[in-house]
Coordinates of C-alpha atoms and ligand atoms in Angstrom, one line a residue:
X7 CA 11.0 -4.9 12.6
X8 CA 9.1 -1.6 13.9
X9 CA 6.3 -2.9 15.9
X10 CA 4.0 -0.1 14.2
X11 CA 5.5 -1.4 10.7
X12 CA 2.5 -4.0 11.4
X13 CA -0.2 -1.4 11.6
X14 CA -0.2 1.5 9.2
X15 CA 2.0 3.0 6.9
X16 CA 2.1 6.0 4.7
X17 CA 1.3 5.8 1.2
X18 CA 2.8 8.6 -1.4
X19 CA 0.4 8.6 -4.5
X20 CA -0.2 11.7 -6.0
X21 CA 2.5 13.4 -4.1
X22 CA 4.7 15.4 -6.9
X23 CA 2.2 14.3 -9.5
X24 CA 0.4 11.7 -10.4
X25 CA 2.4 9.7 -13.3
X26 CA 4.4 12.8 -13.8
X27 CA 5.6 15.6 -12.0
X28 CA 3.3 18.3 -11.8
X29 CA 4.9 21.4 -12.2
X30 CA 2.3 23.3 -10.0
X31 CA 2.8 20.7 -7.3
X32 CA 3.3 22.1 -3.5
X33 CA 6.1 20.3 -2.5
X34 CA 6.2 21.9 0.9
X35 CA 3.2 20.6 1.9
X36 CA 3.8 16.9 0.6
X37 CA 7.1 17.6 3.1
X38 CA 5.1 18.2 5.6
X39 CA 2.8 15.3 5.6
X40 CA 5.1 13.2 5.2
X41 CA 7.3 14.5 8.1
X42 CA 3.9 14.9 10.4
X43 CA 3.2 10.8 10.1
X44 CA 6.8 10.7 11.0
X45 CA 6.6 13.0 14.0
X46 CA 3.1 10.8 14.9
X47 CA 5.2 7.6 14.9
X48 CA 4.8 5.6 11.3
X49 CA 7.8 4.5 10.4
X50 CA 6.3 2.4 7.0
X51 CA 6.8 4.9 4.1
X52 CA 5.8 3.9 1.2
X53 CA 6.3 5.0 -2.2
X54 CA 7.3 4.1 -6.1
X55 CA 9.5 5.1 -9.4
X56 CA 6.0 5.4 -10.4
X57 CA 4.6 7.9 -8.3
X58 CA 5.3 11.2 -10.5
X59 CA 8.0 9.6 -12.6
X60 CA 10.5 9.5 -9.4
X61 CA 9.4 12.7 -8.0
X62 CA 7.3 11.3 -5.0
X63 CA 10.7 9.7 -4.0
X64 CA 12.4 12.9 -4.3
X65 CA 10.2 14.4 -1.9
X66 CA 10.4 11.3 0.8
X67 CA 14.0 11.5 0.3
X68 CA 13.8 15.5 1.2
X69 CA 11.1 14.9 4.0
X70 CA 13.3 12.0 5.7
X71 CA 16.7 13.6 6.0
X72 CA 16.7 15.3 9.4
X73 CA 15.6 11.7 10.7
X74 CA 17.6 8.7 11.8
X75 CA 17.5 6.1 8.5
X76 CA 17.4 3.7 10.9
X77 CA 14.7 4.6 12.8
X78 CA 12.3 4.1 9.1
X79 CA 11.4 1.5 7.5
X80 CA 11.2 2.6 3.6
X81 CA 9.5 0.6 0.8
X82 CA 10.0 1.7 -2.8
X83 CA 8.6 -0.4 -6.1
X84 CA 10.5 -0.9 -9.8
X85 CA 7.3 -0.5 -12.1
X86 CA 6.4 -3.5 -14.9
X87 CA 8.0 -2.3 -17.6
X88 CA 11.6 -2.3 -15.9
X89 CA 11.5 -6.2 -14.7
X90 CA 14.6 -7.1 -16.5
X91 CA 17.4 -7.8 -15.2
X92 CA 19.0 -4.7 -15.7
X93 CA 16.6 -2.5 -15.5
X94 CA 15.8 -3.7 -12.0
X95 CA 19.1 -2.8 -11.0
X96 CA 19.5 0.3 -12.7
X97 CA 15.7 1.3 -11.3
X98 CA 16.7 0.6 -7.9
X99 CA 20.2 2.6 -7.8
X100 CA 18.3 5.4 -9.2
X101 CA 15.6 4.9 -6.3
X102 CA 18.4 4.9 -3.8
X103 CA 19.5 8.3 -5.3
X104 CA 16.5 10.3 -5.1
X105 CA 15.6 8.9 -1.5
X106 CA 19.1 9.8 -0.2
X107 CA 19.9 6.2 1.1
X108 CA 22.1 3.4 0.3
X109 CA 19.6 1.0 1.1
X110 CA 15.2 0.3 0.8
X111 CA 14.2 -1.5 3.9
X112 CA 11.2 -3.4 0.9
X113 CA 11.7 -3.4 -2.3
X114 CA 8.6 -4.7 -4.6
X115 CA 7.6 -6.0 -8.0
X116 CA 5.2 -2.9 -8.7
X117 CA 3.0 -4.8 -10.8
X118 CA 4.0 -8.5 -12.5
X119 CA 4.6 -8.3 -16.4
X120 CA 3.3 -11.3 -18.1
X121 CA 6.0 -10.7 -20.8
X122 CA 9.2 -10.7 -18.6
X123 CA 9.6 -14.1 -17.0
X124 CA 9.6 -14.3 -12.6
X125 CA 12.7 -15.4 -12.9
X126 CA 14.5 -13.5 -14.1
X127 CA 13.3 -10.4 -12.3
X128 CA 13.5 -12.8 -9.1
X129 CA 17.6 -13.3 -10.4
X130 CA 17.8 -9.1 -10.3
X131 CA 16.4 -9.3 -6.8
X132 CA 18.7 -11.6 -5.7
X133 CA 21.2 -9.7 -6.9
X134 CA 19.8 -6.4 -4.8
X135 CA 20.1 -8.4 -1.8
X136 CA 23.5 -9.7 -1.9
X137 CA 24.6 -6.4 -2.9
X138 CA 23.0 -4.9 0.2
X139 CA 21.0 -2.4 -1.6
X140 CA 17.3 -3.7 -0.1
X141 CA 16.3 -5.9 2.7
X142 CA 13.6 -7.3 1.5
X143 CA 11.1 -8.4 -1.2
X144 CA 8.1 -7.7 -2.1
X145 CA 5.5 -8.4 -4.6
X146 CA 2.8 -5.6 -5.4
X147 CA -0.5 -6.3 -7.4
X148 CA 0.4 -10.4 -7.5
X149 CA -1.7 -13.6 -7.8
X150 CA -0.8 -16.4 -5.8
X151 CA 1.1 -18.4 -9.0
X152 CA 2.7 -15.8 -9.6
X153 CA 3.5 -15.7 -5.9
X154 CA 4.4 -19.1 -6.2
X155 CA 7.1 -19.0 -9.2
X156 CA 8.6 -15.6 -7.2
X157 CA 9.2 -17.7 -4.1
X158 CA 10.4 -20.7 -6.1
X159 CA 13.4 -18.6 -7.4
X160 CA 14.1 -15.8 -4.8
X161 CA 17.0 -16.9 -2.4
X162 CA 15.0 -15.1 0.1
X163 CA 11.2 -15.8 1.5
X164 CA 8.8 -13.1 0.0
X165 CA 8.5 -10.8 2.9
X166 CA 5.6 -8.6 1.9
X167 CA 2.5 -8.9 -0.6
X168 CA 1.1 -5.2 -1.3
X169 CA -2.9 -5.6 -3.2
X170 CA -5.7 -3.4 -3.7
X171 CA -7.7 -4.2 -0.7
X172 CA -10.6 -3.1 1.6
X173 CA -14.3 -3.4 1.9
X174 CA -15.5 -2.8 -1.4
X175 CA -12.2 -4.6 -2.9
X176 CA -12.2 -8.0 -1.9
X177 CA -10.0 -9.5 -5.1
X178 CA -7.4 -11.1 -2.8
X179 CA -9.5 -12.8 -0.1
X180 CA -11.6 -14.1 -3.2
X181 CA -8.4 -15.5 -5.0
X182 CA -6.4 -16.8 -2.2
X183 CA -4.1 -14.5 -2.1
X184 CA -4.9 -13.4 1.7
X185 CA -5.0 -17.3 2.6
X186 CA -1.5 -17.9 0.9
X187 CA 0.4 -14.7 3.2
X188 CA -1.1 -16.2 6.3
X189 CA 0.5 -19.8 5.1
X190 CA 3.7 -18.7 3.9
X191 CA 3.9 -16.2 7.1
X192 CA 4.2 -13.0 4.2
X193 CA 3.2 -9.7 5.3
X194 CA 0.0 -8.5 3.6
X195 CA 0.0 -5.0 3.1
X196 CA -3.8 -3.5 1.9
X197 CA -3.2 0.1 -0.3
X198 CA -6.2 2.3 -0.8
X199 CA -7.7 1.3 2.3
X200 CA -10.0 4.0 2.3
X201 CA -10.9 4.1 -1.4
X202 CA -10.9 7.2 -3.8
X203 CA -14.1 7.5 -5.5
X204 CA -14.2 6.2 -9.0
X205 CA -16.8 7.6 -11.0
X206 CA -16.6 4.7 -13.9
X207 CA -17.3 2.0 -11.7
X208 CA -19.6 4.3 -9.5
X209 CA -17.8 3.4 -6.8
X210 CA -17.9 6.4 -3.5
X211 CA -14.7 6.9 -0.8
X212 CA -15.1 4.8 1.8
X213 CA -14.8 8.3 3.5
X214 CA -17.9 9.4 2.5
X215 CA -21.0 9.4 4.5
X216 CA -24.8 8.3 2.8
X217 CA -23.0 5.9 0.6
X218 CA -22.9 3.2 2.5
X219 CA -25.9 2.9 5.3
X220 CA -24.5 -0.3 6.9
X221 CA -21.1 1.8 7.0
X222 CA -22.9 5.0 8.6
X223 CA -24.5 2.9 11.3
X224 CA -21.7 1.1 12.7
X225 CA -20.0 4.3 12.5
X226 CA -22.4 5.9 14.2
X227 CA -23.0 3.1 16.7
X228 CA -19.2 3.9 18.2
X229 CA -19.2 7.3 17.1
X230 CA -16.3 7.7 14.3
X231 CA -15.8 7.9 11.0
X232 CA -16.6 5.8 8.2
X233 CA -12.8 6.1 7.2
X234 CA -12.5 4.8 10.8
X235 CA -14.4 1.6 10.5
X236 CA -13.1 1.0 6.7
X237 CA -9.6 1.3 8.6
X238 CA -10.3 -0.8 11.8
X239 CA -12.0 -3.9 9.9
X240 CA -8.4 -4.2 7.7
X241 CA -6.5 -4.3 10.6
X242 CA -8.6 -6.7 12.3
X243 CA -7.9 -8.9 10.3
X244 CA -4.9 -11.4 10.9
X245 CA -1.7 -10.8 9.1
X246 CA -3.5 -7.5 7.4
X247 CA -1.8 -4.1 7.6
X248 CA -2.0 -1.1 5.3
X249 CA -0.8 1.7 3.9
X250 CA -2.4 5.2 3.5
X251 CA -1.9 8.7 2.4
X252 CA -3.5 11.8 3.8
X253 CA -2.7 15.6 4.0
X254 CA -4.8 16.4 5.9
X255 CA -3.4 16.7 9.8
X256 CA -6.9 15.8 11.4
X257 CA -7.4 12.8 8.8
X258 CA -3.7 11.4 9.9
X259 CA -4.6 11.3 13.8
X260 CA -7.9 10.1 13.0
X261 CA -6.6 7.0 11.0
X262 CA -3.9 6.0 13.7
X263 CA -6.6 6.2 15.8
X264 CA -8.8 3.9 14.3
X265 CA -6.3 1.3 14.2
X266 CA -6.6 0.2 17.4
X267 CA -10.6 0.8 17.6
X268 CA -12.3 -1.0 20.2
X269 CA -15.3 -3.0 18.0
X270 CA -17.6 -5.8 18.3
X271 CA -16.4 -8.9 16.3
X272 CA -20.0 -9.4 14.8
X273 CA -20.1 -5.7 13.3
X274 CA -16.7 -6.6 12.0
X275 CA -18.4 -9.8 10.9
X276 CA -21.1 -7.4 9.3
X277 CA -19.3 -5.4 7.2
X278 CA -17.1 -8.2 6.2
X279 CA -20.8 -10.4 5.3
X280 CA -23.1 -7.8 4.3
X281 CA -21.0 -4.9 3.1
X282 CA -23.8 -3.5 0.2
X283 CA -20.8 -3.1 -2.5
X284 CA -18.2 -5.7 -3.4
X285 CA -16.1 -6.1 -5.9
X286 CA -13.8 -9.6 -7.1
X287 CA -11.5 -7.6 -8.7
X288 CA -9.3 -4.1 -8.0
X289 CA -10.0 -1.1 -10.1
X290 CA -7.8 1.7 -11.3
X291 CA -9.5 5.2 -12.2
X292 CA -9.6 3.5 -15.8
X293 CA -11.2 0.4 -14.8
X294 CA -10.6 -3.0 -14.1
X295 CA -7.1 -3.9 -12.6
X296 CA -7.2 -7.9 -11.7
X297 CA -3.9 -9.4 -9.9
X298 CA -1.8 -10.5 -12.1
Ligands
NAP308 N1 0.9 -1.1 -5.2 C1 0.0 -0.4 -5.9 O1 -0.3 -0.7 -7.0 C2 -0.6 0.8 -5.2 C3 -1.7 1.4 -5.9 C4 -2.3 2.5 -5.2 C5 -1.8 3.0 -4.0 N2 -0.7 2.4 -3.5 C6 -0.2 2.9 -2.2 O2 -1.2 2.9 -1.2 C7 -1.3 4.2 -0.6 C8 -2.7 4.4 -0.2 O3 -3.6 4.4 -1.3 P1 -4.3 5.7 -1.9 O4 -3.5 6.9 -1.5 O5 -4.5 5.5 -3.3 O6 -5.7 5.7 -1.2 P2 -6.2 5.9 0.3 O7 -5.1 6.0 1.3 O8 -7.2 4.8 0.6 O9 -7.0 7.2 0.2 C9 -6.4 8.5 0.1 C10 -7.4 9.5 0.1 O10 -8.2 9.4 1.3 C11 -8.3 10.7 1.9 N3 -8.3 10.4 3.4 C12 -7.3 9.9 4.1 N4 -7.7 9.8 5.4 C13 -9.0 10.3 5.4 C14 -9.9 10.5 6.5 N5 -9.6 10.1 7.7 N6 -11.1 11.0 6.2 C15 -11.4 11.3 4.9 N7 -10.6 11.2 3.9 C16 -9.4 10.7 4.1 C17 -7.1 11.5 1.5 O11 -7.5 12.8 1.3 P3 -6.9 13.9 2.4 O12 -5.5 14.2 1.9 O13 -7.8 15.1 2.2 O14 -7.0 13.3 3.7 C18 -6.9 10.9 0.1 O15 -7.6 11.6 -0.9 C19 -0.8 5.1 -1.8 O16 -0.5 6.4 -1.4 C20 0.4 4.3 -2.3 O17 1.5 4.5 -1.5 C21 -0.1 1.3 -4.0

């Protein structure tokens, strides 16, 4: 395992499209970004069937080429309506093809589906792994009995849980899902560490400075960004890395930067007590989005 695996990785929403390709879409520059996390050493890409109907793997697939596979550790996702047994297996070949591998280094459950039973999905998974086409597994958007009846029928410990997850999202320290990857020793991956605005819930970026005063003062206090402190209080915290997505070349170095942040246990203590705006439960642009 990449010893910066355990830090930060590079997330791929909106690359290619948001649920669809977007024909206007600059693919050059989604290359680019991809390849200057690369060049800046993250090796934890991270991307879905999802993301622009396959596209945003297309373009990983393109942006990793002139590197050794080795040298990367890449994560892909089969969405919820493709958790039957077939379908996972057909979804992941066809992963494999537009990343130009043979093999995902994680695997994940995008989102559980109530209506297609853990195991069975788990059975597919299996199946991945003995064929060789993914390392390991992972569950995305999961509560902890879910967790539980994944673990109960995978041949294979869960290796990584991926949940919506930073200051103003504290769902899965709130529902044990935090507590259960430091027990079971699974990798807890935070996405959206810096949080897009979402103008139904009200919510600001984590990014954004006069939203949050308590945010703007610790800032201030050591002299970074707010993006900064939202990304140094995550990986603070034991067992916690994330995932990101930037293209902007400043906002890359300015992240892997923060990850290693030199700050006071009792501001981090602050922000985790007293952050003004918290929410039990993850939130899509279209509201609510509990763990399933
Ligand atoms: N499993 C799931 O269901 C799920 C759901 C959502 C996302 N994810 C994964 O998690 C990854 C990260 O989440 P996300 O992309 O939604 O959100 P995010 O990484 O928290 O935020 C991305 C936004 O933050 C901006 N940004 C990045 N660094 C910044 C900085 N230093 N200062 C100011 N703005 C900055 C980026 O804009 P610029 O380009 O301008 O920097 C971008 O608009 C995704 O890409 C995806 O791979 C998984």
């Amino acid at each position: 395992m990449p010893a910066s695996f355990y830090k930060i990785g590079f997330g791929t929403w909106k690359m290619g499209g948001t649920t669809l390709p977007d024909p206007h879409n600059d693919d050059r520059s989604d290359i680019a970004a991809i390849r200057d996390a690369i060049d800046n050493n993250i090796v934890h890409i991270d991307t879905a069937e999802l993301y622009a109907d396959g596209k945003a793997e297309t373009l990983v697939g393109q942006a990793v080429a002139p590197y050794n596979r080795a040298d990367l550790f890449i994560a892909s996702k089969v969405r919820e309506t493709k958790l039957n047994y077939d379908a996972v297996l057909t979804s992941c070949a066809q992963s494999l093809d537009r990343l130009g591998t043979d093999y995902l280094d994680l695997y994940y459950v995008h989102k559980p589906n109530p209506d297609i039973p853990a195991e069975e999905t788990a059975a597919a998974f299996n199946e991945l792994i003995k064929q060789k086409m993914i390392k390991h597994v992972g569950l995305s958007n999961a509560g902890v009995e879910t967790m539980r009846k994944y673990a109960a029928a995978l041949d294979v410990p869960i290796f990584a849980a991926q949940c919506h997850y930073n200051l103003i999202v504290r769902e899965p320290e709130r529902k044990g899902v935090l507590k259960y990857c430091r027990e079971k020793n699974i990798h807890f991956i935070a996405w959206r560490p810096i949080q897009l605005p979402c103008e139904e819930l009200n919510i600001h970026g984590l990014f954004e400075t006069g939203a949050y005063p308590l945010l703007d003062q610790i800032a201030r206090k050591y002299a970074v960004s707010n993006a900064q402190i939202a990304v140094r209080w995550l990986t603070a915290q034991e067992n916690v890395s994330l995932i990101f997505k930037t293209k902007n070349p400043r906002h890359l170095r300015e992240i892997i930067d923060a990850a290693d942040l030199s700050i006071d246990p009792a501001d981090l203590k602050e922000l985790t007590d007293h952050f003004p705006r918290q929410e039990d439960t993850g939130f899509t642009t279209t509201g609510k989005s509990p763990l399933i």
